[in-house]
Short mmCIF file of C-alpha atoms and ligand atoms in Angstrom, two decimals:
data_model
loop_
_atom_site.label_atom_id
_atom_site.label_comp_id
_atom_site.label_asym_id
_atom_site.label_seq_id
_atom_site.Cartn_x
_atom_site.Cartn_y
_atom_site.Cartn_z
CA UNK A 1 77.86 -28.34 245.89
CA UNK A 2 74.36 -27.38 244.82
CA UNK A 3 73.67 -23.94 243.43
CA UNK A 4 71.50 -23.25 246.46
CA UNK A 5 74.13 -24.26 249.04
CA UNK A 6 73.74 -21.46 251.61
CA UNK A 7 77.44 -21.61 252.57
CA UNK A 8 78.24 -20.23 249.12
CA UNK A 9 78.12 -16.44 248.91
CA UNK A 10 75.91 -15.08 246.14
CA UNK A 11 78.20 -12.16 245.46
CA UNK A 12 81.60 -11.22 246.81
CA UNK A 13 82.89 -7.70 246.14
CA UNK A 14 86.61 -7.03 246.22
CA UNK A 15 87.51 -3.40 246.79
CA UNK A 16 86.03 -0.45 248.66
CA UNK A 17 86.25 2.70 246.60
CA UNK A 18 83.17 4.31 245.02
CA UNK A 19 82.73 1.30 242.69
CA UNK A 20 82.93 -1.31 245.45
CA UNK A 21 80.61 0.45 247.90
CA UNK A 22 78.09 1.32 245.18
CA UNK A 23 78.08 -2.31 244.01
CA UNK A 24 77.56 -3.33 247.66
CA UNK A 25 74.71 -0.84 248.08
CA UNK A 26 72.86 -2.10 245.02
CA UNK A 27 73.57 -5.78 245.77
CA UNK A 28 72.40 -5.45 249.38
CA UNK A 29 69.23 -3.65 248.34
CA UNK A 30 68.61 -6.54 245.92
CA UNK A 31 68.79 -8.91 248.93
CA UNK A 32 71.97 -10.57 247.68
CA UNK A 33 73.59 -10.20 251.11
CA UNK A 34 76.94 -9.19 249.59
CA UNK A 35 80.25 -9.85 251.29
CA UNK A 36 82.96 -7.20 250.79
CA UNK A 37 86.72 -7.54 251.11
CA UNK A 38 87.43 -3.82 251.62
CA UNK A 39 91.19 -4.15 251.72
CA UNK A 40 93.59 -3.02 254.38
CA UNK A 41 93.69 0.63 255.44
CA UNK A 42 96.76 2.60 256.49
CA UNK A 43 95.61 2.24 260.13
CA UNK A 44 92.70 0.74 262.07
CA UNK A 45 90.97 4.12 262.61
CA UNK A 46 90.51 4.92 258.91
CA UNK A 47 88.66 3.17 256.13
CA UNK A 48 90.55 1.70 253.17
CA UNK A 49 88.42 3.52 250.54
CA UNK A 50 90.93 3.75 247.69
CA UNK A 51 92.17 6.96 246.11
CA UNK A 52 89.52 9.17 247.71
CA UNK A 53 91.20 8.58 251.04
CA UNK A 54 94.01 10.70 249.61
CA UNK A 55 91.71 13.43 248.28
CA UNK A 56 90.93 16.50 250.33
CA UNK A 57 87.88 18.29 248.94
CA UNK A 58 85.58 16.61 246.44
CA UNK A 59 83.54 19.35 244.78
CA UNK A 60 82.45 17.61 241.61
CA UNK A 61 80.35 14.76 243.00
CA UNK A 62 76.68 15.73 242.50
CA UNK A 63 74.65 16.02 245.68
CA UNK A 64 77.32 17.79 247.74
CA UNK A 65 76.90 21.48 246.87
CA UNK A 66 79.32 22.53 249.61
CA UNK A 67 81.84 19.81 248.71
CA UNK A 68 82.96 16.99 250.98
CA UNK A 69 86.34 15.51 251.86
CA UNK A 70 87.27 12.22 250.18
CA UNK A 71 87.44 10.29 253.50
CA UNK A 72 84.07 11.70 254.67
CA UNK A 73 82.53 10.72 251.35
CA UNK A 74 83.87 7.17 251.63
CA UNK A 75 82.55 6.95 255.19
CA UNK A 76 79.07 7.85 253.91
CA UNK A 77 79.32 5.30 251.06
CA UNK A 78 80.41 2.65 253.58
CA UNK A 79 77.57 3.42 256.04
CA UNK A 80 74.97 3.44 253.27
CA UNK A 81 76.12 0.03 251.98
CA UNK A 82 76.12 -1.45 255.50
CA UNK A 83 72.66 -0.08 256.30
CA UNK A 84 71.12 -2.49 253.81
CA UNK A 85 72.92 -5.60 255.01
CA UNK A 86 76.35 -5.54 253.33
CA UNK A 87 78.79 -7.68 255.33
CA UNK A 88 82.51 -7.04 255.65
CA UNK A 89 85.46 -9.42 255.92
CA UNK A 90 87.36 -8.12 258.94
CA UNK A 91 90.34 -9.59 260.75
CA UNK A 92 88.11 -11.34 263.29
CA UNK A 93 85.65 -12.71 260.74
CA UNK A 94 82.53 -11.53 258.96
CA UNK A 95 81.10 -8.32 260.44
CA UNK A 96 77.69 -6.75 259.93
CA UNK A 97 76.71 -3.09 260.45
CA UNK A 98 76.55 -3.31 264.26
CA UNK A 99 79.80 -5.27 264.56
CA UNK A 100 82.30 -3.54 262.28
CA UNK A 101 83.83 -1.41 265.03
CA UNK A 102 84.56 -4.52 267.08
CA UNK A 103 86.15 -6.58 264.37
CA UNK A 104 89.46 -4.80 263.86
CA UNK A 105 91.01 -4.10 260.48
CA UNK A 106 89.40 -5.23 257.26
CA UNK A 107 90.91 -7.91 255.07
CA UNK A 108 92.34 -7.79 251.62
CA UNK A 109 91.42 -10.51 249.15
CA UNK A 110 94.85 -12.03 248.84
CA UNK A 111 93.97 -14.74 246.36
CA UNK A 112 91.14 -15.53 243.97
CA UNK A 113 90.71 -18.92 242.37
CA UNK A 114 88.46 -18.30 239.38
CA UNK A 115 89.31 -21.60 237.65
CA UNK A 116 86.06 -23.30 238.64
CA UNK A 117 82.67 -22.24 239.92
CA UNK A 118 81.91 -21.56 242.74
CA UNK A 119 84.99 -19.33 242.98
CA UNK A 120 87.26 -19.38 246.02
CA UNK A 121 88.38 -16.12 247.61
CA UNK A 122 91.05 -16.13 250.31
CA UNK A 123 91.67 -13.19 252.62
CA UNK A 124 95.05 -12.04 253.85
CA UNK A 125 94.25 -13.10 257.42
CA UNK A 126 92.94 -16.63 257.62
CA UNK A 127 89.60 -16.34 255.85
CA UNK A 128 88.26 -18.25 252.87
CA UNK A 129 84.89 -18.28 251.18
CA UNK A 130 83.20 -19.61 248.06
CA UNK A 131 81.09 -17.39 245.82
CA UNK A 132 78.82 -17.82 242.81
CA UNK A 133 79.71 -14.39 241.50
CA UNK A 134 82.49 -11.90 242.14
CA UNK A 135 82.74 -8.16 241.45
CA UNK A 136 86.29 -6.85 241.15
CA UNK A 137 86.48 -3.18 242.11
CA UNK A 138 90.07 -2.84 243.27
CA UNK A 139 90.74 0.50 241.58
CA UNK A 140 94.03 1.95 240.48
CA UNK A 141 96.70 3.86 242.28
CA UNK A 142 98.04 7.15 240.99
CA UNK A 143 101.79 6.89 240.64
CA UNK A 144 103.83 9.17 242.88
CA UNK A 145 107.48 10.12 242.72
CA UNK A 146 107.88 8.68 246.23
CA UNK A 147 109.44 11.83 247.75
CA UNK A 148 108.71 12.14 251.48
CA UNK A 149 107.44 15.75 251.37
CA UNK A 150 105.37 15.08 248.27
CA UNK A 151 103.46 12.27 250.02
CA UNK A 152 103.18 14.19 253.31
CA UNK A 153 101.65 17.27 251.65
CA UNK A 154 99.38 15.11 249.47
CA UNK A 155 97.97 13.38 252.55
CA UNK A 156 97.51 16.60 254.54
CA UNK A 157 95.86 18.61 251.75
CA UNK A 158 98.95 20.80 251.43
CA UNK A 159 98.58 21.64 247.76
CA UNK A 160 100.00 18.41 246.29
CA UNK A 161 97.58 16.20 244.40
CA UNK A 162 97.39 13.50 241.78
CA UNK A 163 94.11 14.75 240.32
CA UNK A 164 93.79 18.27 238.92
CA UNK A 165 90.17 17.67 237.91
CA UNK A 166 89.36 16.76 241.54
CA UNK A 167 91.35 19.45 243.32
CA UNK A 168 92.42 22.11 240.81
CA UNK A 169 89.45 24.44 241.23
CA UNK A 170 90.02 24.92 244.97
CA UNK A 171 90.48 28.55 246.10
CA UNK A 172 94.07 27.83 247.26
CA UNK A 173 95.12 27.48 243.61
CA UNK A 174 93.37 30.53 242.14
CA UNK A 175 95.72 32.97 240.40
CA UNK A 176 98.75 31.17 241.79
CA UNK A 177 101.70 29.48 240.05
CA UNK A 178 101.01 25.76 239.65
CA UNK A 179 102.90 22.83 238.12
CA UNK A 180 102.15 19.43 236.67
CA UNK A 181 104.73 16.65 236.62
CA UNK A 182 104.62 14.41 233.53
CA UNK A 183 104.56 14.65 229.76
CA UNK A 184 101.69 12.35 228.77
CA UNK A 185 98.10 13.10 227.73
CA UNK A 186 97.01 13.32 231.37
CA UNK A 187 99.70 15.89 232.15
CA UNK A 188 98.60 18.06 229.20
CA UNK A 189 94.96 17.63 230.12
CA UNK A 190 95.64 18.57 233.74
CA UNK A 191 97.82 21.55 232.77
CA UNK A 192 95.14 22.80 230.37
CA UNK A 193 92.48 22.43 233.05
CA UNK A 194 94.66 24.20 235.63
CA UNK A 195 95.38 27.06 233.23
CA UNK A 196 91.78 28.20 233.83
CA UNK A 197 92.59 28.85 237.48
CA UNK A 198 96.32 29.35 238.01
CA UNK A 199 98.31 32.48 237.12
CA UNK A 200 100.79 30.20 235.33
CA UNK A 201 101.14 26.44 234.88
CA UNK A 202 104.52 24.76 234.47
CA UNK A 203 104.81 21.28 233.03
CA UNK A 204 107.82 19.52 234.53
CA UNK A 205 108.91 16.84 232.09
CA UNK A 206 111.97 14.64 232.32
CA UNK A 207 112.67 14.53 228.56
CA UNK A 208 112.83 16.99 225.64
CA UNK A 209 109.76 15.58 223.92
CA UNK A 210 106.22 15.05 225.22
CA UNK A 211 104.75 11.56 225.30
CA UNK A 212 101.29 13.08 224.75
CA UNK A 213 99.56 12.69 221.39
CA UNK A 214 100.45 15.40 218.85
CA UNK A 215 97.14 17.19 219.13
CA UNK A 216 97.33 17.27 222.92
CA UNK A 217 100.99 18.33 222.90
CA UNK A 218 100.14 21.21 220.54
CA UNK A 219 97.38 22.26 222.92
CA UNK A 220 99.95 22.68 225.70
CA UNK A 221 102.43 24.49 223.45
CA UNK A 222 99.73 26.88 222.18
CA UNK A 223 98.48 27.75 225.66
CA UNK A 224 100.04 31.05 226.77
CA UNK A 225 99.67 30.18 230.42
CA UNK A 226 101.54 26.86 230.11
CA UNK A 227 105.32 26.72 230.12
CA UNK A 228 107.04 23.39 229.59
CA UNK A 229 110.21 22.89 231.62
CA UNK A 230 112.08 20.33 229.51
CA UNK A 231 114.57 17.82 230.90
CA UNK A 232 113.58 18.49 234.49
CA UNK A 233 112.77 16.04 237.23
CA UNK A 234 111.24 16.70 240.64
CA UNK A 235 113.64 16.01 243.49
CA UNK A 236 111.92 17.65 246.47
CA UNK A 237 108.83 19.57 247.55
CA UNK A 238 109.28 22.51 249.93
CA UNK A 239 106.75 23.90 252.43
CA UNK A 240 105.54 23.04 255.94
CA UNK A 241 101.73 23.07 255.78
CA UNK A 242 101.40 24.02 252.13
CA UNK A 243 103.75 23.71 249.18
CA UNK A 244 105.83 26.84 248.55
CA UNK A 245 108.27 25.53 245.93
CA UNK A 246 109.55 22.50 244.07
CA UNK A 247 113.19 21.53 243.77
CA UNK A 248 114.08 20.39 240.28
CA UNK A 249 117.10 18.73 238.71
CA UNK A 250 118.07 19.06 235.06
CA UNK A 251 118.25 15.52 233.67
CA UNK A 252 120.94 16.54 231.16
CA UNK A 253 123.22 18.90 233.09
CA UNK A 254 122.41 17.77 236.64
CA UNK A 255 121.87 21.41 237.64
CA UNK A 256 119.43 21.97 240.50
CA UNK A 257 116.89 24.81 240.67
CA UNK A 258 113.95 25.99 242.78
CA UNK A 259 110.54 26.80 241.33
CA UNK A 260 108.08 28.81 243.47
CA UNK A 261 104.67 27.11 243.45
CA UNK A 262 101.33 27.07 245.26
CA UNK A 263 100.18 23.76 243.82
CA UNK A 264 101.78 20.64 242.40
CA UNK A 265 99.93 17.97 240.44
CA UNK A 266 101.41 14.57 239.64
CA UNK A 267 100.37 13.10 236.29
CA UNK A 268 102.90 10.31 235.86
CA UNK A 269 100.43 7.52 235.19
CA UNK A 270 98.29 5.12 237.20
CA UNK A 271 98.75 1.48 238.12
CA UNK A 272 95.57 -0.62 238.21
CA UNK A 273 95.34 -3.04 241.15
CA UNK A 274 95.04 -6.18 239.05
CA UNK A 275 98.26 -8.04 239.80
CA UNK A 276 96.59 -10.19 242.49
CA UNK A 277 94.42 -11.73 239.74
CA UNK A 278 97.49 -13.66 238.56
CA UNK A 279 96.50 -13.51 234.89
CA UNK A 280 93.09 -15.17 235.40
CA UNK A 281 91.19 -12.26 233.84
CA UNK A 282 91.99 -10.77 230.43
CA UNK A 283 93.85 -7.48 230.86
CA UNK A 284 94.75 -4.84 228.29
CA UNK A 285 98.31 -3.77 227.52
CA UNK A 286 98.26 -1.36 230.48
CA UNK A 287 97.02 -4.11 232.86
CA UNK A 288 93.45 -2.77 233.15
CA UNK A 289 90.73 -5.46 233.18
CA UNK A 290 89.23 -5.96 229.72
CA UNK A 291 85.46 -6.03 229.71
CA UNK A 292 83.83 -8.70 227.53
CA UNK A 293 81.19 -6.13 226.57
CA UNK A 294 82.21 -2.46 226.88
CA UNK A 295 78.65 -1.42 227.78
CA UNK A 296 78.42 -3.87 230.67
CA UNK A 297 80.65 -5.16 233.47
CA UNK A 298 81.15 -8.72 232.25
CA UNK A 299 84.66 -10.16 231.95
CA UNK A 300 86.07 -13.18 230.13
CA UNK A 301 84.95 -15.40 233.05
CA UNK A 302 81.25 -16.10 233.42
CA UNK A 303 80.10 -14.81 236.82
CA UNK A 304 83.03 -12.42 237.30
CA UNK A 305 82.27 -8.71 236.87
CA UNK A 306 84.52 -5.68 237.09
CA UNK A 307 83.93 -2.01 237.82
CA UNK A 308 85.71 1.25 238.52
CA UNK A 309 89.27 2.35 237.96
CA UNK A 310 90.65 -1.20 237.63
CA UNK A 311 88.74 -1.19 234.31
CA UNK A 312 88.89 2.45 233.34
CA UNK A 313 92.09 4.20 232.28
CA UNK A 314 90.21 7.11 230.73
CA UNK A 315 87.69 8.79 233.05
CA UNK A 316 88.88 7.77 236.53
CA UNK A 317 86.31 9.82 238.46
CA UNK A 318 84.40 8.87 241.61
CA UNK A 319 81.12 9.38 239.78
CA UNK A 320 82.09 7.15 236.84
CA UNK A 321 83.42 4.46 239.21
CA UNK A 322 80.14 4.58 241.17
CA UNK A 323 78.15 4.21 237.96
CA UNK A 324 80.20 1.19 236.99
CA UNK A 325 79.73 -0.33 240.46
CA UNK A 326 75.97 0.05 240.01
CA UNK A 327 76.14 -1.67 236.61
CA UNK A 328 78.21 -4.54 238.05
CA UNK A 329 75.71 -5.19 240.85
CA UNK A 330 72.79 -5.16 238.40
CA UNK A 331 74.69 -7.47 236.03
CA UNK A 332 75.48 -9.86 238.92
CA UNK A 333 71.86 -9.79 240.09
CA UNK A 334 70.58 -10.68 236.60
CA UNK A 335 73.26 -13.33 236.15
CA UNK A 336 72.33 -15.01 239.47
CA UNK A 337 68.62 -14.89 238.56
CA UNK A 338 69.37 -16.49 235.17
CA UNK A 339 71.20 -19.29 236.98
CA UNK A 340 68.28 -19.75 239.37
CA UNK A 341 70.39 -18.71 242.39
CA UNK A 342 68.26 -16.79 244.88
P1 NAP B 404 101.39 8.02 230.36
O1 NAP B 404 100.98 8.17 228.94
O2 NAP B 404 102.00 6.75 230.80
O3 NAP B 404 102.40 9.23 230.67
C1 NAP B 404 103.07 9.31 231.88
C2 NAP B 404 104.03 10.47 231.84
O4 NAP B 404 104.66 10.57 233.10
C3 NAP B 404 105.14 10.31 230.78
O5 NAP B 404 105.42 11.55 230.17
C4 NAP B 404 106.32 9.84 231.61
O6 NAP B 404 107.58 10.30 231.14
C5 NAP B 404 106.08 10.54 232.93
N1 NAP B 404 106.66 9.77 234.04
C6 NAP B 404 106.39 8.49 234.39
N2 NAP B 404 107.12 8.15 235.47
C7 NAP B 404 107.84 9.23 235.80
C8 NAP B 404 108.78 9.52 236.81
N3 NAP B 404 109.10 8.60 237.74
N4 NAP B 404 109.35 10.74 236.85
C9 NAP B 404 109.02 11.69 235.93
N5 NAP B 404 108.13 11.49 234.95
C10 NAP B 404 107.54 10.28 234.89
O7 NAP B 404 100.17 8.26 231.37
P2 NAP B 404 98.90 9.23 231.22
O8 NAP B 404 99.29 10.54 230.70
O9 NAP B 404 98.20 9.15 232.54
O10 NAP B 404 98.00 8.51 230.13
C11 NAP B 404 97.53 7.16 230.35
C12 NAP B 404 96.72 6.74 229.14
O11 NAP B 404 95.49 7.48 229.10
C13 NAP B 404 97.43 7.05 227.84
O12 NAP B 404 97.15 6.02 226.92
C14 NAP B 404 96.83 8.33 227.37
O13 NAP B 404 96.88 8.49 225.95
C15 NAP B 404 95.38 8.18 227.87
N6 NAP B 404 94.80 9.52 228.11
C16 NAP B 404 94.15 10.12 227.07
C17 NAP B 404 93.62 11.38 227.24
C18 NAP B 404 92.90 12.04 226.12
O14 NAP B 404 93.02 11.59 225.02
N7 NAP B 404 92.17 13.10 226.37
C19 NAP B 404 93.75 12.05 228.47
C20 NAP B 404 94.43 11.41 229.50
C21 NAP B 404 94.97 10.14 229.31
P3 NAP B 404 108.20 9.71 229.77
O15 NAP B 404 107.40 10.33 228.67
O16 NAP B 404 109.61 10.16 229.84
O17 NAP B 404 108.04 8.22 229.87
#
């Protein structure tokens, strides 16, 4: 196939969080006519949109002085990307801005063959395309305990969250007892952050020693507002519309107890969505995609770029993911120009 074969996509973007839609926005404005595999949503009347679809109010994304809900923000990102010609892989085929509503659910990229260029991307519902360049922006999922009430209240904005930095400053948590589950650096960081707002912050940790680095652990121990509940695991979350308490179990004695709370924050790690790559891209020990150059979006495969939380185990914010999506689109644009692909 020649480099100018019009059946070959110039850039395919996999993923539809802030990184994916920002990459699509920049790529479409650069006339690259990007094709996005947004992934499959929980139902046909919501967007996929990644972790922000589980976030109630986003108050730290510049440009929204009154705040905005995560789903509303993703809807705006989506519309802005489509306005400039981004196309979407939907169940019934490729959809443009005027067609998306008619094309049913969006497809996941089920398989990527990056072994030879052009790359082959296969959807999860009978769709295959070839692409000169690919941007991976599949994000990461916060880990949850998997308790029914925990997930229900997280989805409904009932005071359960997996991101204290995103949600912790909301009025519902001011001067109220809050808790963080986990004993790693994130748990300490979240508890420290929450201690600025809550009346008291409990750290619920399943062992008698924190996993967090010494300096971070000391920070939690030295903070008067933080109390570490050792050897405790979360077994249930109580409350109808909003959390009122957590049920805990002692991991040593098996004794159960109830802790009154107005907010619960899970900090038990994240899992990057990189398994579908089947080892074709270099990953770090925690399965995040390794960038070939930390200041850019290049990977170990020429023509494959990566952006957002599938790359980033440190910052994990919508704004940082968006910035990385922008970089990936600019890198792809320059890479295509260098190859003479227009
Ligand atoms: P992490 O280091 O993997 O810690 C996860 C914590 O959650 C651990 O304490 C673990 O308990 C607990 N946990 C996991 N599954 C659980 C379950 N099912 N039930 C109860 N507890 C559970 O994850 P992280 O804290 O998100 O950190 C990820 C990486 O980012 C780390 O390398 C960390 O150093 C880095 N980080 C750095 C900073 C910083 O330096 N400022 C801030 C945040 C993150 P166990 O300890 O018993 O396994």
